[in-house]
């Protein structure tokens, strides 16, 4: 019987995320899709700040670290001069949707031919769990100790409500709470990758995923929190004109 390789070869080392962190599952899916598409040697990834920056140690494609939310701007430049490469950004919600919201929106407005993967865990993970744009109403974080309030902090940001106004190629939101959702999300990543390969322009997949360390919950309770609290607000699926299709 032939030997079955179960880990994408682009993942060459143990990852360094906390146990149960969503990044581990999500970056594995991204690696699998890149391998399936034969892009391992052509992919250039841009990370910015946050725990996504840790992945460059174990994920063997070329990476550029663009500080503080600038990943979409750097990816734009890279793609424009290296059109033959596949260019992705891999970012947290704090980085892509809070600190770097201007860069993210402007890349979408221009329908840049890049692919953005955003892990939405509702907090700034790496720095100790502060509130981000996507923190839910009532969610307690280090900087919203009584829970986020709409009056004080504004509404949580559903990025697709903004991106629906622009002519972008592909938008989808998935999660990783069970195998079925993981498979669906992987398919969304595949389609986002194909959008760029077919020169259709900007694609984003947002993935709702846990940060057990800052949510202070074990991984099983994290999945329940996603199902009960995050998914009713952050609708899953593929989006056209801001609606799930
Ligand atoms: C000028 C400056 N602002 C802020 C930070 C701190 N910083 C590092 S990571 C991060 C947020 C990361 O959050 P997110 O993008 O949601 O990623 P996660 O860690 O949750 O994956 C921030 C604010 C910094 N290092 N320098
Ligand atoms: S702090 Fe949160 S997001 Fe960062 S590695 Fe740990 S669990 Fe993952």
Coordinates of N, CA and C and ligand atoms in Angstrom, one line a residue:
X1 N 0.8 -1.2 0.0 CA 0.0 0.0 0.0 C 0.9 1.3 0.0
X2 N 0.5 2.2 -0.8 CA 1.3 3.4 -0.9 C 1.2 4.2 0.4
X3 N 2.3 5.0 0.6 CA 2.3 5.9 1.8 C 1.4 7.1 1.5
X4 N 0.6 7.4 2.5 CA -0.3 8.6 2.4 C 0.3 9.7 3.1
X5 N 0.5 10.8 2.4 CA 1.0 12.0 3.1 C -0.2 12.8 3.6
X6 N -0.3 13.1 4.8 CA -1.5 13.8 5.3 C -1.3 15.3 5.6
X7 N 0.0 15.7 5.6 CA 0.3 17.1 5.9 C 0.8 17.7 4.6
X8 N 0.3 18.9 4.3 CA 0.8 19.6 3.1 C 2.3 19.8 3.3
X9 N 3.1 19.6 2.2 CA 4.5 19.6 2.4 C 5.0 21.1 2.7
X10 N 4.2 22.0 2.4 CA 4.5 23.4 2.7 C 4.5 23.7 4.2
X11 N 3.9 22.9 5.0 CA 3.9 23.0 6.4 C 5.1 22.2 6.9
X12 N 6.2 22.8 7.2 CA 7.4 22.1 7.4 C 7.8 21.9 8.9
X13 N 7.0 22.5 9.8 CA 7.4 22.5 11.2 C 6.2 22.6 12.0
X14 N 6.3 22.3 13.3 CA 5.2 22.4 14.3 C 4.8 23.9 14.3
X15 N 3.4 24.2 14.3 CA 3.1 25.6 14.5 C 3.2 26.0 15.9
X16 N 3.1 27.3 16.2 CA 3.4 27.8 17.5 C 2.2 28.5 18.1
X17 N 1.0 28.3 17.5 CA -0.2 28.9 18.1 C -0.6 28.2 19.4
X18 N -1.4 28.9 20.2 CA -1.9 28.2 21.4 C -2.7 27.0 21.1
X19 N -2.8 26.1 22.0 CA -3.6 24.9 21.8 C -5.1 25.3 21.6
X20 N -5.7 24.7 20.5 CA -7.1 25.0 20.2 C -7.3 26.3 19.5
X21 N -6.3 27.0 19.1 CA -6.4 28.2 18.4 C -6.9 28.0 16.9
X22 N -7.8 28.8 16.5 CA -8.4 28.7 15.1 C -7.3 28.8 14.0
X23 N -6.3 29.6 14.3 CA -5.3 29.8 13.3 C -4.7 28.4 12.8
X24 N -4.5 27.5 13.7 CA -3.9 26.2 13.3 C -4.7 25.5 12.2
X25 N -6.1 25.5 12.4 CA -6.9 24.8 11.5 C -7.0 25.6 10.2
X26 N -7.1 26.9 10.3 CA -7.3 27.8 9.1 C -6.0 27.7 8.2
X27 N -4.9 27.9 8.8 CA -3.7 27.9 8.0 C -3.4 26.5 7.4
X28 N -3.9 25.5 8.0 CA -3.8 24.2 7.4 C -4.7 24.1 6.2
X29 N -5.9 24.6 6.2 CA -6.8 24.6 5.1 C -6.2 25.4 3.9
X30 N -5.6 26.6 4.3 CA -5.0 27.4 3.2 C -3.8 26.6 2.6
X31 N -3.0 26.0 3.4 CA -1.9 25.2 2.8 C -2.4 24.1 1.9
X32 N -3.5 23.4 2.3 CA -4.0 22.3 1.5 C -4.5 22.8 0.2
X33 N -5.2 24.0 0.2 CA -5.7 24.5 -1.1 C -4.5 24.9 -2.0
X34 N -3.5 25.6 -1.4 CA -2.4 26.0 -2.2 C -1.7 24.8 -2.9
X35 N -1.6 23.7 -2.1 CA -0.9 22.5 -2.6 C -1.8 21.9 -3.7
X36 N -3.1 21.8 -3.5 CA -4.0 21.2 -4.5 C -3.9 22.0 -5.8
X37 N -3.7 23.3 -5.7 CA -3.7 24.2 -6.9 C -2.3 24.3 -7.5
X38 N -1.3 23.6 -6.9 CA 0.0 23.7 -7.4 C 0.7 25.0 -7.2
X39 N 0.3 25.7 -6.1 CA 0.7 27.1 -5.9 C 1.8 27.2 -4.9
X40 N 2.2 26.1 -4.3 CA 3.2 26.2 -3.1 C 4.4 27.0 -3.5
X41 N 4.9 26.9 -4.7 CA 6.1 27.5 -5.1 C 5.9 28.9 -5.7
X42 N 4.6 29.2 -5.9 CA 4.3 30.5 -6.6 C 3.6 31.5 -5.7
X43 N 3.3 31.0 -4.5 CA 2.5 31.9 -3.6 C 3.4 32.8 -2.8
X44 N 3.0 34.1 -2.7 CA 3.6 35.1 -1.8 C 2.6 35.5 -0.8
X45 N 2.8 35.4 0.4 CA 1.9 35.7 1.5 C 2.3 37.0 2.2
X46 N 1.3 37.8 2.6 CA 1.5 39.0 3.3 C 0.8 38.9 4.7
X47 N 1.6 39.0 5.7 CA 1.0 39.0 7.1 C 1.3 40.4 7.6
X48 N 0.5 40.8 8.7 CA 0.8 42.1 9.3 C 1.1 41.8 10.7
X49 N 0.3 42.5 11.6 CA 0.5 42.2 13.1 C -0.5 41.2 13.5
X50 N -0.2 40.6 14.7 CA -1.2 39.6 15.2 C -0.6 38.2 15.2
X51 N -1.4 37.3 15.7 CA -0.9 35.9 15.7 C -0.6 35.3 14.4
X52 N -1.2 35.8 13.3 CA -0.9 35.3 12.0 C 0.6 35.5 11.7
X53 N 1.2 36.4 12.3 CA 2.7 36.6 12.1 C 3.5 35.4 12.5
X54 N 2.9 34.6 13.4 CA 3.6 33.4 13.9 C 3.7 32.4 12.9
X55 N 2.8 32.4 11.9 CA 2.7 31.2 11.0 C 3.9 31.2 10.0
X56 N 4.6 32.3 9.8 CA 5.6 32.3 8.8 C 6.8 31.3 9.2
X57 N 6.9 31.0 10.5 CA 7.9 30.1 10.9 C 7.7 28.7 10.5
X58 N 6.4 28.3 10.3 CA 6.2 26.9 9.9 C 5.5 26.7 8.6
X59 N 5.2 27.8 7.9 CA 4.4 27.7 6.6 C 5.4 28.1 5.5
X60 N 5.9 27.2 4.8 CA 7.0 27.4 3.9 C 6.7 28.0 2.5
X61 N 6.0 29.2 2.5 CA 6.0 29.9 1.2 C 6.8 31.2 1.5
X62 N 6.9 32.0 0.5 CA 7.6 33.3 0.8 C 6.6 34.3 1.5
X63 N 7.0 34.9 2.5 CA 6.2 35.8 3.3 C 6.8 37.2 3.4
X64 N 6.0 38.2 3.4 CA 6.4 39.5 3.7 C 5.6 40.0 4.9
X65 N 6.3 40.5 5.9 CA 5.5 41.1 7.0 C 5.3 42.6 6.8
X66 N 4.1 43.0 6.6 CA 3.7 44.4 6.4 C 3.1 44.9 7.7
X67 N 3.8 45.8 8.3 CA 3.3 46.2 9.7 C 1.9 46.8 9.7
X68 N 1.3 46.6 10.8 CA 0.1 47.3 11.3 C -1.0 47.6 10.2
X69 N -1.5 46.5 9.7 CA -2.7 46.7 8.8 C -2.4 46.9 7.4
X70 N -1.2 47.0 7.0 CA -0.9 47.4 5.6 C -0.8 46.2 4.7
X71 N -1.2 45.1 5.1 CA -1.1 43.9 4.2 C -1.7 44.0 2.8
X72 N -2.9 44.6 2.8 CA -3.6 44.7 1.5 C -2.8 45.7 0.5
X73 N -2.2 46.7 1.1 CA -1.5 47.7 0.3 C -0.2 47.0 -0.2
X74 N 0.5 46.3 0.6 CA 1.7 45.6 0.2 C 1.4 44.5 -0.8
X75 N 0.3 43.8 -0.6 CA -0.1 42.7 -1.5 C -0.4 43.3 -2.9
X76 N -1.0 44.5 -2.9 CA -1.3 45.2 -4.2 C -0.1 45.4 -4.9
X77 N 0.9 46.0 -4.3 CA 2.2 46.3 -4.9 C 2.9 45.0 -5.5
X78 N 2.9 44.0 -4.6 CA 3.5 42.7 -5.0 C 2.8 42.1 -6.2
X79 N 1.5 42.1 -6.2 CA 0.7 41.5 -7.3 C 0.9 42.3 -8.6
X80 N 1.0 43.6 -8.5 CA 1.1 44.4 -9.7 C 2.4 44.2 -10.4
X81 N 3.5 43.9 -9.6 CA 4.8 43.7 -10.2 C 5.1 42.3 -10.4
X82 N 4.4 41.4 -9.7 CA 4.7 39.9 -9.9 C 3.4 39.2 -10.2
X83 N 2.9 39.6 -11.3 CA 1.6 39.1 -11.7 C 1.5 37.5 -11.8
X84 N 2.6 36.9 -12.1 CA 2.6 35.4 -12.2 C 2.6 34.7 -10.9
X85 N 2.8 35.5 -9.8 CA 2.7 34.9 -8.5 C 1.3 34.9 -8.0
X86 N 0.9 34.0 -7.1 CA -0.3 34.0 -6.4 C -0.1 34.8 -5.1
X87 N -0.9 35.9 -4.9 CA -0.6 36.7 -3.7 C -1.8 36.7 -2.8
X88 N -1.6 36.4 -1.5 CA -2.6 36.4 -0.5 C -2.2 37.2 0.7
X89 N -3.2 37.7 1.4 CA -2.9 38.2 2.7 C -3.6 37.3 3.7
X90 N -2.9 37.1 4.9 CA -3.5 36.3 5.9 C -3.5 37.2 7.2
X91 N -4.7 37.5 7.7 CA -4.7 38.6 8.7 C -5.8 38.2 9.8
X92 N -5.6 38.8 11.0 CA -6.7 38.7 12.0 C -7.7 39.9 11.8
X93 N -8.8 39.8 12.5 CA -9.8 40.9 12.4 C -9.2 42.2 12.8
X94 N -8.5 42.2 13.9 CA -7.9 43.4 14.4 C -7.0 44.1 13.4
X95 N -6.3 43.3 12.7 CA -5.3 43.8 11.7 C -6.1 44.2 10.4
X96 N -6.9 43.4 9.8 CA -7.5 43.6 8.5 C -8.7 44.6 8.6
X97 N -9.5 44.5 9.7 CA -10.8 45.2 9.8 C -10.8 46.3 10.8
X98 N -9.7 46.5 11.5 CA -9.7 47.6 12.5 C -8.5 48.5 12.1
X99 N -7.3 48.0 12.5 CA -6.1 48.8 12.2 C -5.9 49.1 10.7
X100 N -6.2 48.1 9.9 CA -5.9 48.2 8.4 C -7.2 48.3 7.6
X101 N -8.3 48.8 8.2 CA -9.5 48.9 7.4 C -9.4 49.7 6.2
X102 N -8.6 50.8 6.2 CA -8.5 51.6 5.1 C -7.8 50.9 3.9
X103 N -6.8 50.1 4.3 CA -6.1 49.4 3.2 C -7.0 48.3 2.6
X104 N -7.7 47.6 3.5 CA -8.6 46.5 3.1 C -9.6 47.1 2.2
X105 N -10.3 48.2 2.6 CA -11.4 48.8 1.7 C -10.8 49.3 0.4
X106 N -9.7 49.9 0.4 CA -9.1 50.5 -0.8 C -8.7 49.4 -1.8
X107 N -8.2 48.3 -1.3 CA -7.9 47.2 -2.2 C -9.2 46.6 -2.8
X108 N -10.2 46.6 -2.0 CA -11.5 46.1 -2.6 C -12.1 47.1 -3.5
X109 N -12.0 48.4 -3.2 CA -12.6 49.4 -4.1 C -11.9 49.3 -5.5
X110 N -10.6 49.0 -5.5 CA -9.9 48.9 -6.7 C -10.0 47.5 -7.4
X111 N -10.7 46.7 -6.7 CA -10.9 45.3 -7.1 C -9.5 44.7 -7.5
X112 N -8.5 44.9 -6.6 CA -7.2 44.3 -6.8 C -7.3 42.8 -6.9
X113 N -6.4 42.2 -7.8 CA -6.5 40.8 -8.0 C -5.6 40.1 -6.9
X114 N -6.1 40.2 -5.7 CA -5.5 39.5 -4.5 C -6.5 38.8 -3.7
X115 N -6.1 37.9 -2.9 CA -7.0 37.1 -2.0 C -6.6 37.4 -0.6
X116 N -7.7 37.7 0.2 CA -7.5 38.0 1.6 C -8.2 37.0 2.5
X117 N -7.5 36.4 3.4 CA -8.0 35.5 4.4 C -8.0 36.2 5.7
X118 N -9.2 36.3 6.3 CA -9.3 37.0 7.6 C -9.8 36.1 8.7
X119 N -9.1 35.9 9.7 CA -9.5 35.1 10.8 C -10.2 36.0 11.8
X120 N -11.5 35.9 12.0 CA -12.3 36.7 12.9 C -12.5 36.0 14.2
X121 N -11.7 36.4 15.2 CA -11.9 35.8 16.6 C -12.4 36.9 17.5
X122 N -12.8 38.0 17.0 CA -13.5 39.0 17.8 C -12.7 39.7 18.8
X123 N -11.3 39.5 18.8 CA -10.4 40.2 19.7 C -9.1 40.4 19.1
X124 N -8.3 41.3 19.7 CA -6.9 41.4 19.3 C -6.2 40.3 20.1
X125 N -5.9 39.2 19.5 CA -5.4 38.0 20.2 C -4.0 38.2 20.8
X126 N -3.1 38.5 19.9 CA -1.7 38.5 20.3 C -1.4 39.5 21.5
X127 N -2.1 40.6 21.5 CA -1.8 41.6 22.5 C -2.6 41.4 23.8
X128 N -3.3 40.3 24.0 CA -4.0 40.1 25.2 C -5.5 40.2 25.3
X129 N -6.1 40.2 24.1 CA -7.6 40.1 24.1 C -8.3 41.4 24.2
X130 N -7.8 42.5 23.6 CA -8.6 43.8 23.6 C -9.7 43.7 22.6
X131 N -10.6 44.6 22.7 CA -11.8 44.7 21.8 C -11.3 45.0 20.4
X132 N -12.0 44.4 19.4 CA -11.6 44.8 18.0 C -12.9 45.2 17.3
X133 N -12.9 45.5 16.1 CA -14.1 46.0 15.3 C -15.2 44.9 15.4
X134 N -14.8 43.7 15.5 CA -15.7 42.6 15.3 C -16.2 42.0 16.7
X135 N -15.7 42.6 17.8 CA -16.2 42.1 19.1 C -17.7 42.3 19.1
X136 N -18.4 41.3 19.7 CA -19.9 41.3 19.7 C -20.4 42.2 20.8
X137 N -21.6 42.7 20.6 CA -22.3 43.5 21.6 C -22.4 42.6 22.9
X138 N -22.0 43.1 24.0 CA -22.0 42.3 25.3 C -20.8 41.5 25.5
X139 N -19.9 41.4 24.5 CA -18.7 40.5 24.7 C -17.7 41.3 25.6
X140 N -17.3 40.6 26.6 CA -16.3 41.2 27.5 C -14.9 40.9 27.0
X141 N -14.1 42.0 26.9 CA -12.7 41.9 26.5 C -11.9 42.7 27.5
X142 N -10.6 42.7 27.3 CA -9.8 43.4 28.2 C -10.1 44.9 28.2
X143 N -10.6 45.4 27.0 CA -10.9 46.9 27.0 C -12.4 47.1 26.9
X144 N -13.2 46.1 27.1 CA -14.6 46.3 27.2 C -15.1 45.4 28.4
X145 N -14.6 45.7 29.6 CA -14.7 44.8 30.7 C -16.2 44.6 31.1
X146 N -17.1 45.5 30.7 CA -18.5 45.4 31.1 C -19.2 44.8 29.8
X147 N -18.5 44.5 28.8 CA -19.2 44.0 27.6 C -19.3 45.2 26.6
X148 N -19.1 44.9 25.3 CA -19.2 45.9 24.3 C -20.6 46.5 24.3
X149 N -20.6 47.8 24.2 CA -21.9 48.5 24.1 C -22.0 49.3 22.8
X150 N -23.2 49.2 22.1 CA -23.3 49.9 20.9 C -23.2 51.4 21.1
X151 N -23.7 51.9 22.2 CA -23.7 53.4 22.4 C -22.2 53.9 22.6
X152 N -21.5 53.1 23.3 CA -20.1 53.5 23.7 C -19.1 53.1 22.6
X153 N -19.3 51.9 22.0 CA -18.2 51.4 21.1 C -18.7 51.3 19.6
X154 N -19.9 51.5 19.3 CA -20.4 51.3 18.0 C -20.8 49.8 17.7
X155 N -21.4 49.6 16.6 CA -21.8 48.2 16.2 C -20.6 47.4 15.8
X156 N -20.7 46.1 16.0 CA -19.6 45.2 15.5 C -19.6 45.3 13.9
X157 N -18.4 45.2 13.3 CA -18.3 45.4 11.9 C -18.5 44.1 11.1
X158 N -19.6 44.1 10.3 CA -19.7 43.0 9.3 C -19.2 43.6 8.0
X159 N -18.0 43.2 7.7 CA -17.2 43.7 6.6 C -18.0 43.6 5.3
X160 N -18.8 42.6 5.1 CA -19.5 42.4 3.9 C -20.6 43.4 3.6
X161 N -21.0 44.1 4.7 CA -22.0 45.2 4.5 C -21.3 46.4 3.8
X162 N -20.0 46.5 3.9 CA -19.2 47.5 3.2 C -18.8 47.0 1.8
X163 N -18.2 45.8 1.8 CA -17.7 45.3 0.5 C -18.8 45.1 -0.5
X164 N -20.0 44.9 -0.1 CA -21.1 44.7 -1.1 C -21.2 45.9 -2.0
X165 N -20.7 47.1 -1.6 CA -20.8 48.3 -2.4 C -19.8 48.4 -3.5
X166 N -18.9 47.4 -3.5 CA -17.8 47.5 -4.5 C -17.9 46.3 -5.4
X167 N -17.3 46.5 -6.6 CA -17.3 45.4 -7.6 C -16.2 44.4 -7.4
X168 N -16.4 43.6 -6.4 CA -15.3 42.6 -6.0 C -15.7 41.2 -6.6
X169 N -14.7 40.3 -6.7 CA -14.9 39.1 -7.3 C -15.6 38.0 -6.5
X170 N -15.2 37.9 -5.2 CA -15.7 36.8 -4.4 C -15.6 37.1 -2.9
X171 N -16.8 36.9 -2.2 CA -16.8 37.1 -0.7 C -17.5 35.9 -0.1
X172 N -16.9 35.4 1.0 CA -17.6 34.3 1.7 C -17.1 34.3 3.1
X173 N -18.0 33.8 4.0 CA -17.6 33.6 5.4 C -17.9 32.2 5.9
X174 N -16.9 31.6 6.5 CA -17.1 30.3 7.0 C -16.7 30.2 8.5
X175 N -16.7 29.0 9.0 CA -16.2 28.8 10.4 C -15.6 27.4 10.4
X176 N -15.2 27.0 11.6 CA -14.4 25.7 11.7 C -15.0 24.9 12.9
X177 N -16.3 25.1 13.2 CA -16.8 24.4 14.4 C -17.0 22.9 14.3
X178 N -17.0 22.4 13.1 CA -17.1 20.9 12.9 C -16.6 20.6 11.5
X179 N -16.6 19.3 11.2 CA -16.0 18.9 9.9 C -16.7 19.4 8.7
X180 N -18.1 19.5 8.8 CA -18.9 20.0 7.7 C -18.5 21.4 7.4
X181 N -18.4 22.2 8.5 CA -18.1 23.6 8.3 C -16.7 23.8 7.8
X182 N -15.8 23.0 8.3 CA -14.4 23.0 7.8 C -14.4 22.8 6.3
X183 N -15.1 21.7 5.8 CA -15.1 21.4 4.4 C -15.7 22.6 3.6
X184 N -16.8 23.2 4.1 CA -17.4 24.3 3.4 C -16.4 25.4 3.3
X185 N -15.8 25.7 4.4 CA -14.8 26.9 4.4 C -13.7 26.6 3.5
X186 N -13.2 25.4 3.5 CA -12.1 25.1 2.5 C -12.5 25.3 1.1
X187 N -13.8 25.0 0.8 CA -14.3 25.2 -0.5 C -14.3 26.7 -0.8
X188 N -14.7 27.5 0.2 CA -14.7 29.0 0.0 C -13.3 29.5 -0.4
X189 N -12.3 28.9 0.4 CA -10.9 29.3 0.1 C -10.5 29.0 -1.3
X190 N -10.9 27.8 -1.7 CA -10.6 27.3 -3.0 C -11.2 28.3 -4.1
X191 N -12.5 28.7 -3.9 CA -13.1 29.6 -4.8 C -12.4 31.0 -4.8
X192 N -12.0 31.4 -3.7 CA -11.3 32.7 -3.6 C -10.0 32.6 -4.3
X193 N -9.3 31.5 -4.2 CA -8.0 31.3 -4.9 C -8.3 31.3 -6.4
X194 N -9.3 30.6 -6.8 CA -9.7 30.5 -8.3 C -10.0 31.9 -8.8
X195 N -10.7 32.7 -8.0 CA -11.0 34.1 -8.5 C -9.7 34.8 -8.9
X196 N -8.7 34.7 -8.1 CA -7.4 35.4 -8.5 C -6.8 34.7 -9.7
X197 N -6.8 33.4 -9.7 CA -6.2 32.6 -10.8 C -6.9 33.0 -12.2
X198 N -8.2 33.3 -12.1 CA -8.9 33.6 -13.3 C -9.0 35.1 -13.5
X199 N -8.1 35.9 -12.8 CA -8.0 37.3 -13.0 C -9.3 38.1 -12.8
X200 N -10.1 37.6 -11.8 CA -11.4 38.2 -11.6 C -11.3 39.4 -10.6
X201 N -10.3 39.4 -9.9 CA -10.1 40.5 -8.9 C -10.2 40.1 -7.5
X202 N -10.6 41.0 -6.6 CA -10.5 40.9 -5.2 C -11.4 39.8 -4.6
X203 N -10.8 39.0 -3.7 CA -11.6 38.0 -3.0 C -11.2 38.0 -1.5
X204 N -12.3 37.8 -0.7 CA -12.0 37.7 0.7 C -12.8 36.5 1.3
X205 N -12.2 35.7 2.1 CA -12.9 34.7 3.0 C -12.6 35.1 4.4
X206 N -13.7 35.4 5.1 CA -13.6 35.6 6.6 C -14.0 34.3 7.3
X207 N -13.2 34.0 8.3 CA -13.4 32.7 9.0 C -13.6 33.0 10.5
X208 N -14.7 32.7 11.0 CA -15.0 32.9 12.4 C -14.4 31.7 13.2
X209 N -13.4 32.1 14.0 CA -12.6 31.0 14.7 C -12.2 31.4 16.1
X210 N -11.9 30.4 16.9 CA -11.7 30.8 18.3 C -10.3 31.2 18.7
X211 N -10.3 32.0 19.8 CA -9.1 32.4 20.5 C -9.2 31.9 21.9
X212 N -9.0 30.6 22.2 CA -9.3 30.0 23.5 C -8.5 30.8 24.6
X213 N -7.4 31.3 24.3 CA -6.5 31.9 25.4 C -7.2 33.2 25.9
X214 N -7.7 34.0 24.9 CA -8.3 35.3 25.4 C -9.8 35.2 25.7
X215 N -10.4 34.2 25.1 CA -11.8 34.0 25.4 C -11.9 33.3 26.8
X216 N -10.8 32.8 27.2 CA -10.7 32.1 28.5 C -11.7 30.9 28.6
X217 N -11.8 30.2 27.5 CA -12.7 29.0 27.4 C -11.9 27.9 26.8
X218 N -12.3 26.6 27.1 CA -11.7 25.5 26.5 C -12.2 25.4 25.0
X219 N -11.4 24.7 24.2 CA -11.8 24.7 22.8 C -13.2 24.2 22.5
X220 N -13.8 23.3 23.2 CA -15.1 22.8 23.0 C -16.1 23.9 23.3
X221 N -15.9 24.6 24.4 CA -16.8 25.7 24.7 C -16.7 26.9 23.7
X222 N -15.5 27.0 23.2 CA -15.3 28.1 22.2 C -16.2 27.8 21.0
X223 N -16.2 26.5 20.6 CA -17.1 26.2 19.4 C -18.5 26.5 19.7
X224 N -19.0 26.2 20.9 CA -20.4 26.5 21.2 C -20.6 28.0 21.2
X225 N -19.6 28.7 21.7 CA -19.8 30.2 21.7 C -19.9 30.7 20.3
X226 N -19.1 30.2 19.4 CA -19.2 30.6 18.0 C -20.6 30.3 17.5
X227 N -21.1 29.1 17.7 CA -22.4 28.7 17.2 C -23.5 29.6 17.8
X228 N -23.5 29.8 19.1 CA -24.6 30.5 19.8 C -24.5 32.0 19.7
X229 N -23.3 32.5 19.6 CA -23.2 34.0 19.7 C -22.7 34.7 18.4
X230 N -21.7 34.1 17.8 CA -21.1 34.7 16.6 C -21.9 34.5 15.4
X231 N -22.3 33.3 15.1 CA -22.9 33.0 13.8 C -24.3 33.7 13.7
X232 N -25.1 33.9 14.7 CA -26.3 34.6 14.5 C -26.0 36.1 14.0
X233 N -24.9 36.6 14.3 CA -24.5 38.0 13.9 C -23.7 37.9 12.6
X234 N -22.7 37.1 12.5 CA -21.9 36.9 11.3 C -22.4 35.8 10.5
X235 N -23.3 36.1 9.6 CA -23.9 35.0 8.8 C -22.9 34.3 7.9
X236 N -23.1 33.0 7.8 CA -22.1 32.2 7.0 C -22.6 32.0 5.6
X237 N -21.7 31.9 4.7 CA -22.1 31.6 3.3 C -21.3 32.4 2.3
X238 N -21.7 32.3 1.1 CA -21.1 33.1 0.0 C -22.0 34.3 -0.2
X239 N -21.4 35.5 -0.4 CA -22.2 36.7 -0.5 C -22.2 37.4 -1.8
X240 N -23.4 37.8 -2.2 CA -23.5 38.7 -3.4 C -24.4 39.9 -2.9
X241 N -23.9 41.1 -3.2 CA -24.7 42.3 -2.8 C -25.0 42.3 -1.3
X242 N -24.1 41.7 -0.5 CA -24.3 41.7 0.9 C -25.2 40.6 1.5
X243 N -25.8 39.9 0.5 CA -26.8 38.8 1.0 C -26.1 37.5 0.8
X244 N -26.5 36.5 1.7 CA -26.0 35.1 1.5 C -26.7 34.6 0.2
X245 N -25.9 33.9 -0.7 CA -26.5 33.3 -1.8 C -26.7 31.8 -1.7
Ligands
LIG1 C1 1.7 50.6 16.7 C2 1.2 49.3 17.3 N1 -0.1 49.2 17.5 C3 -0.5 48.1 18.0 C4 0.4 47.0 18.2 C5 0.0 45.8 18.8 N2 -0.5 44.8 18.0 C6 0.2 43.7 17.8 S1 -0.8 42.5 17.3 C7 -2.2 43.5 17.3 C8 -3.6 43.0 17.1 C9 -3.7 41.7 16.5 O1 -5.1 41.3 16.5 P1 -5.7 40.5 15.3 O2 -5.3 41.1 14.0 O3 -7.1 40.4 15.6 O4 -4.9 39.1 15.3 P2 -4.9 37.9 16.3 O5 -3.7 38.1 17.2 O6 -6.2 37.9 17.0 O7 -4.8 36.7 15.4 C10 -1.9 44.7 17.8 C11 -2.8 45.7 18.1 C12 1.7 47.2 18.0 N3 2.5 46.1 18.1 N4 2.1 48.3 17.5
LIG2 S1 -3.6 34.4 21.5 FE1 -5.5 33.6 20.6 S2 -5.3 34.0 18.4 FE2 -3.2 34.1 19.3 S3 -2.3 32.0 19.1 FE3 -3.3 32.2 21.1 S4 -5.4 31.4 20.8 FE4 -4.5 31.9 18.8

